PDB file of C-alpha atoms in Angstrom:
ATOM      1  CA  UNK A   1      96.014  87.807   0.707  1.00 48.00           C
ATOM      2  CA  UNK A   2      98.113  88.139   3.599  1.00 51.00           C
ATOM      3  CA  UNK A   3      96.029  90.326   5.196  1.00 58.00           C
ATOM      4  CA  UNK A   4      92.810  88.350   5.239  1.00 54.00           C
ATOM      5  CA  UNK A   5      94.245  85.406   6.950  1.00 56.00           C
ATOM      6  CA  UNK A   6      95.645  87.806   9.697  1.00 71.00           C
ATOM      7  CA  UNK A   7      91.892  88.922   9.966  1.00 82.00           C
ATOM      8  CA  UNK A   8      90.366  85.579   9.829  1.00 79.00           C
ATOM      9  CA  UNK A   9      92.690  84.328  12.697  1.00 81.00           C
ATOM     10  CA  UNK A  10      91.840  87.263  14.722  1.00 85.00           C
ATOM     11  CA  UNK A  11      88.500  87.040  13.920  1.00 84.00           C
ATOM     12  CA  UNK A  12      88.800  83.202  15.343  1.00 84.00           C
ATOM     13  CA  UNK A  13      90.943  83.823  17.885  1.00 84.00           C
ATOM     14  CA  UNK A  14      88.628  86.823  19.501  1.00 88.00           C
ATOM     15  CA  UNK A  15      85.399  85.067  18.990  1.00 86.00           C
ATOM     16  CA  UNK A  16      87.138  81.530  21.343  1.00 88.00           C
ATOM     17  CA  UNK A  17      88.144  84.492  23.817  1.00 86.00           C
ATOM     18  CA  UNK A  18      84.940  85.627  24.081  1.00 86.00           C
ATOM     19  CA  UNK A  19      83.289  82.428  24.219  1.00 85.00           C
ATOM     20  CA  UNK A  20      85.790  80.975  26.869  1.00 84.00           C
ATOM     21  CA  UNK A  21      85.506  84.455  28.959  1.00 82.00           C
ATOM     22  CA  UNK A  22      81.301  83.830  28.973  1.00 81.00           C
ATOM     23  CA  UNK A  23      81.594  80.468  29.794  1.00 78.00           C
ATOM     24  CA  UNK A  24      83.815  81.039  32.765  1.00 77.00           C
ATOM     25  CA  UNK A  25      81.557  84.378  33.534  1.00 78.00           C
ATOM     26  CA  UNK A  26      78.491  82.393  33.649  1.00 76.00           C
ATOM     27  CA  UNK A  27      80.278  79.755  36.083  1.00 73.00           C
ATOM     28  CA  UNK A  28      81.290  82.667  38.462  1.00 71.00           C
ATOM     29  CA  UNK A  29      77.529  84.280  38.562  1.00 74.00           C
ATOM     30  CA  UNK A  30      75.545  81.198  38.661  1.00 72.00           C
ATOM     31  CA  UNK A  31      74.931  80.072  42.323  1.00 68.00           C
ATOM     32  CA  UNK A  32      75.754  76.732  42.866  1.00 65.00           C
ATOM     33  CA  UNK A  33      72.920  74.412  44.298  1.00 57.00           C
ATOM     34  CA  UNK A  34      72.857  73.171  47.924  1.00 57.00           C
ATOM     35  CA  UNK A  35      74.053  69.616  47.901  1.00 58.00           C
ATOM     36  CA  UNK A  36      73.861  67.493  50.788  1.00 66.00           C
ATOM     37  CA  UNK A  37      76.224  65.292  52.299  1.00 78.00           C
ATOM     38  CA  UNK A  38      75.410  61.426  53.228  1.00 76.00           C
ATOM     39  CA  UNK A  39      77.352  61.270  56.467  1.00 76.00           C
ATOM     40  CA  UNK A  40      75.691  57.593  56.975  1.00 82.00           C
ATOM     41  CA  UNK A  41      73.770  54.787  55.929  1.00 82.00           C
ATOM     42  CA  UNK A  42      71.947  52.817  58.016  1.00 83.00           C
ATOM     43  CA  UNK A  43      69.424  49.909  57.147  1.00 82.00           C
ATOM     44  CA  UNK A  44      66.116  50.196  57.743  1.00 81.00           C
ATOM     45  CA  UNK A  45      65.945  46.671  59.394  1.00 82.00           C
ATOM     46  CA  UNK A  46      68.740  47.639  61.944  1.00 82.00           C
ATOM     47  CA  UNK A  47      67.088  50.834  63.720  1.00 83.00           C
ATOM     48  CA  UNK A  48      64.683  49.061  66.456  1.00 83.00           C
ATOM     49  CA  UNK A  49      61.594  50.488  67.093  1.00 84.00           C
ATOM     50  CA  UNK A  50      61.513  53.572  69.430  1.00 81.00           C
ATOM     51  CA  UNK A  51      65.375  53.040  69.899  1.00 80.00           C
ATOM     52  CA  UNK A  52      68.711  54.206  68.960  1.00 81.00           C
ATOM     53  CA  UNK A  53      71.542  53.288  66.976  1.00 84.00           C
ATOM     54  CA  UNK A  54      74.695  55.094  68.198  1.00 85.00           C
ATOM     55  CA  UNK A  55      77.302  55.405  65.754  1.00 83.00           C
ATOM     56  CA  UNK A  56      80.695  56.428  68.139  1.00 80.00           C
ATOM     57  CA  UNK A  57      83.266  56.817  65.946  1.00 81.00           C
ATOM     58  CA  UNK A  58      80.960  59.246  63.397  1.00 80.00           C
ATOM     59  CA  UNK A  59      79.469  61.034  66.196  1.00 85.00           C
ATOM     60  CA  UNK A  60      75.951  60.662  65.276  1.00 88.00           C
ATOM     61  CA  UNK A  61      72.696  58.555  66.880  1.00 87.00           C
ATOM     62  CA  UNK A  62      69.888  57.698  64.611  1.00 88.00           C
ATOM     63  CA  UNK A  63      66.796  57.725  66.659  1.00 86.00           C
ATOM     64  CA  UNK A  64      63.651  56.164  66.385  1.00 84.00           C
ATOM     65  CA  UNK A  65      60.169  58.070  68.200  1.00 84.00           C
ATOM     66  CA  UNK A  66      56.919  56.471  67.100  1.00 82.00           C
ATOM     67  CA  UNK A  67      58.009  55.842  64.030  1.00 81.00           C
ATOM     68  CA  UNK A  68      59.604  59.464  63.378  1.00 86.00           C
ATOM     69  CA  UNK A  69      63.535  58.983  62.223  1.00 87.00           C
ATOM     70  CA  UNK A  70      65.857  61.481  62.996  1.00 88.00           C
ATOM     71  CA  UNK A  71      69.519  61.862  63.716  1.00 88.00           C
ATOM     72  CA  UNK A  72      71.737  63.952  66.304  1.00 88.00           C
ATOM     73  CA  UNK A  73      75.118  65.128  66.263  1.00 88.00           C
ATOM     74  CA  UNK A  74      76.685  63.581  69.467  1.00 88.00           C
ATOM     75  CA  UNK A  75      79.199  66.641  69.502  1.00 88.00           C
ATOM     76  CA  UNK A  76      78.289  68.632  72.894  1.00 88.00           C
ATOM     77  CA  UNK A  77      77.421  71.812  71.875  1.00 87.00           C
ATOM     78  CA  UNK A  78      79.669  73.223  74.908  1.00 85.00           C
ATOM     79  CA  UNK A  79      82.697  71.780  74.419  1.00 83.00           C
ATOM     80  CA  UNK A  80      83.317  69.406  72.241  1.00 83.00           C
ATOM     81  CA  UNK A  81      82.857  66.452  73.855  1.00 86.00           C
ATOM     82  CA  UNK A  82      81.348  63.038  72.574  1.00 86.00           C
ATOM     83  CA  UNK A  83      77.685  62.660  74.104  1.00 89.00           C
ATOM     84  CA  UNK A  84      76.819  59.547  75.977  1.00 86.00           C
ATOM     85  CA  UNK A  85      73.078  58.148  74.916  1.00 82.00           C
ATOM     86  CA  UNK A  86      71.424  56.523  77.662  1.00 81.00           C
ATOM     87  CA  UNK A  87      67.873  55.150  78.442  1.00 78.00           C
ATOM     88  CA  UNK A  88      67.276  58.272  79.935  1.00 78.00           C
ATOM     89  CA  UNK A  89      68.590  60.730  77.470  1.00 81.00           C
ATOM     90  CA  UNK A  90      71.811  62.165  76.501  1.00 87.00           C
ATOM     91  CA  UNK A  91      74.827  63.120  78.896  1.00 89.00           C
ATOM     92  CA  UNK A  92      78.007  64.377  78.303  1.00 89.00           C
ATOM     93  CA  UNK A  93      80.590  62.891  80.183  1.00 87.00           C
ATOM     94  CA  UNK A  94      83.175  65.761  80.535  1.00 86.00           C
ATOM     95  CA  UNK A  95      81.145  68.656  82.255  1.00 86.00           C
ATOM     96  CA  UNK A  96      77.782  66.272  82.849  1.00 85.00           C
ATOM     97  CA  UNK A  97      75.079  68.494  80.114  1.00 90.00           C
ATOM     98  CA  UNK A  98      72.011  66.637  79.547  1.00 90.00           C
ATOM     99  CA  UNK A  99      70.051  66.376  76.399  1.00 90.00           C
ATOM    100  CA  UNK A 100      66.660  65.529  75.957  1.00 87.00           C
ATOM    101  CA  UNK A 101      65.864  62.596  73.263  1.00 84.00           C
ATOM    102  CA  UNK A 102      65.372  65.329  70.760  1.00 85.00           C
ATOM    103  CA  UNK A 103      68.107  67.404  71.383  1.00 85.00           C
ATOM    104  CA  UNK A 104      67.367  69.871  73.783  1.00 89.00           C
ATOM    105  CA  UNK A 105      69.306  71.266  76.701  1.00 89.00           C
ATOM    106  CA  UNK A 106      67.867  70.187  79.992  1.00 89.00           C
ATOM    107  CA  UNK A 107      71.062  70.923  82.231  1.00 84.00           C
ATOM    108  CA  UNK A 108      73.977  72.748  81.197  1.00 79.00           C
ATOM    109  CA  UNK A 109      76.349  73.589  81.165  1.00 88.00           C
ATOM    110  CA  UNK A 110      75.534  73.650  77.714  1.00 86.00           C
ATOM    111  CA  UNK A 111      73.023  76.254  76.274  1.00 86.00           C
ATOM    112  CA  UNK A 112      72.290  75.140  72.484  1.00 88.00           C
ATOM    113  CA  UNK A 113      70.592  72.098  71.636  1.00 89.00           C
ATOM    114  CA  UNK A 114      72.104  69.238  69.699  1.00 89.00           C
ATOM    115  CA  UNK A 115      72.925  69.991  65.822  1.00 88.00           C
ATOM    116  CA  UNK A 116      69.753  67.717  64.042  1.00 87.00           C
ATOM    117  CA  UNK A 117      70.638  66.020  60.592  1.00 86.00           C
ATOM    118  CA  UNK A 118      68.612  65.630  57.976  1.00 84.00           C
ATOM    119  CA  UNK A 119      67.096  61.902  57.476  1.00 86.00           C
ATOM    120  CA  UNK A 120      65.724  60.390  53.661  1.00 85.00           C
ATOM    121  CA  UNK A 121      64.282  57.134  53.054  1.00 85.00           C
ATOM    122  CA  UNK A 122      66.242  55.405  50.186  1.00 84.00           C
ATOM    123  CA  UNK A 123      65.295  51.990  49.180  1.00 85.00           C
ATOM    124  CA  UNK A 124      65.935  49.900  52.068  1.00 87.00           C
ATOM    125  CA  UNK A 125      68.224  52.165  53.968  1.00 86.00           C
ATOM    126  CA  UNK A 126      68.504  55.769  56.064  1.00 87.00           C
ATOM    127  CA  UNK A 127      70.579  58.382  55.068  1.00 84.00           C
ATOM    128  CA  UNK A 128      71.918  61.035  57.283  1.00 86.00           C
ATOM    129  CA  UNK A 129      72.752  64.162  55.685  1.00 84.00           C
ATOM    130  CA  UNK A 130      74.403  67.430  56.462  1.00 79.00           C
ATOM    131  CA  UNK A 131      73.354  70.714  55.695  1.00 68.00           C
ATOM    132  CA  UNK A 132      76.088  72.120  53.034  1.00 47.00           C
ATOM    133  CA  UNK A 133      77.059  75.856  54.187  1.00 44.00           C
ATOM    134  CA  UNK A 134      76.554  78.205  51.565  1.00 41.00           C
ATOM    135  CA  UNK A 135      79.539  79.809  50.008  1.00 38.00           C
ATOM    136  CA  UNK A 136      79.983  83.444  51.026  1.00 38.00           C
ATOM    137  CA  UNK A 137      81.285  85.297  47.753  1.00 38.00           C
TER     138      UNK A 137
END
């Protein structure tokens, strides 16, 4: 009698190793799926029409063009340095790049355009997302 407990709690105890070993296996092959990141919320009601809404201490402007919303990282692609958003455009203040409304390089010396985020509609309000970076394995 002995011996068929000794079998039955091996029996148990291999079948919950191999269970616990697939379940972990299947976490470990299955890709994960892109989430996105709110870096803001803005209400709707607050972004003028055809302006800006510059948000210093994130480092992000949410811009307004004909009704198109879309939002720019104010981090000068350069250096580092925190974009100023003027009237005119965008200039950074450390080695005097300009950026275009949308982004683009129009004097370096800078030579990539402004990192664009990703804007939904929720309810009442904006949201500016990031783009996750994919896990290398």
């Amino acid at each position: 009698m002995a011996e068929l407990g000794q079998t039955r709690r091996t029996f148990l105890g291999t079948l919950i190793a191999l269970a616990a070993g697939g379940w972990f296996l299947g976490k470990f092959l299955t890709p994960r799926g892109k989430r996105k990141k709110t870096l803001l919320t803005v209400a709707k009601g607050d972004l003028p029409r055809d302006g800006a809404l510059v948000y210093r201490e994130a480092r992000i402007a949410v811009l307004d063009r004909g009704g198109q919303v879309y939002a720019l990282n104010l981090v000068c692609t350069h250096l580092g340095c925190t974009v100023n958003v003027t009237p005119a455009g965008l200039v950074c203040p450390c080695h005097g790049s300009e950026f275009d409304r949308e982004g683009k390089v129009l004097k370096g010396p800078a030579d990539r355009a402004l990192e664009r985020y990703q804007v939904q509609v929720v309810g009442d309000t904006y949201q500016v997302q990031a783009k996750q970076r994919e896990q290398l394995i």
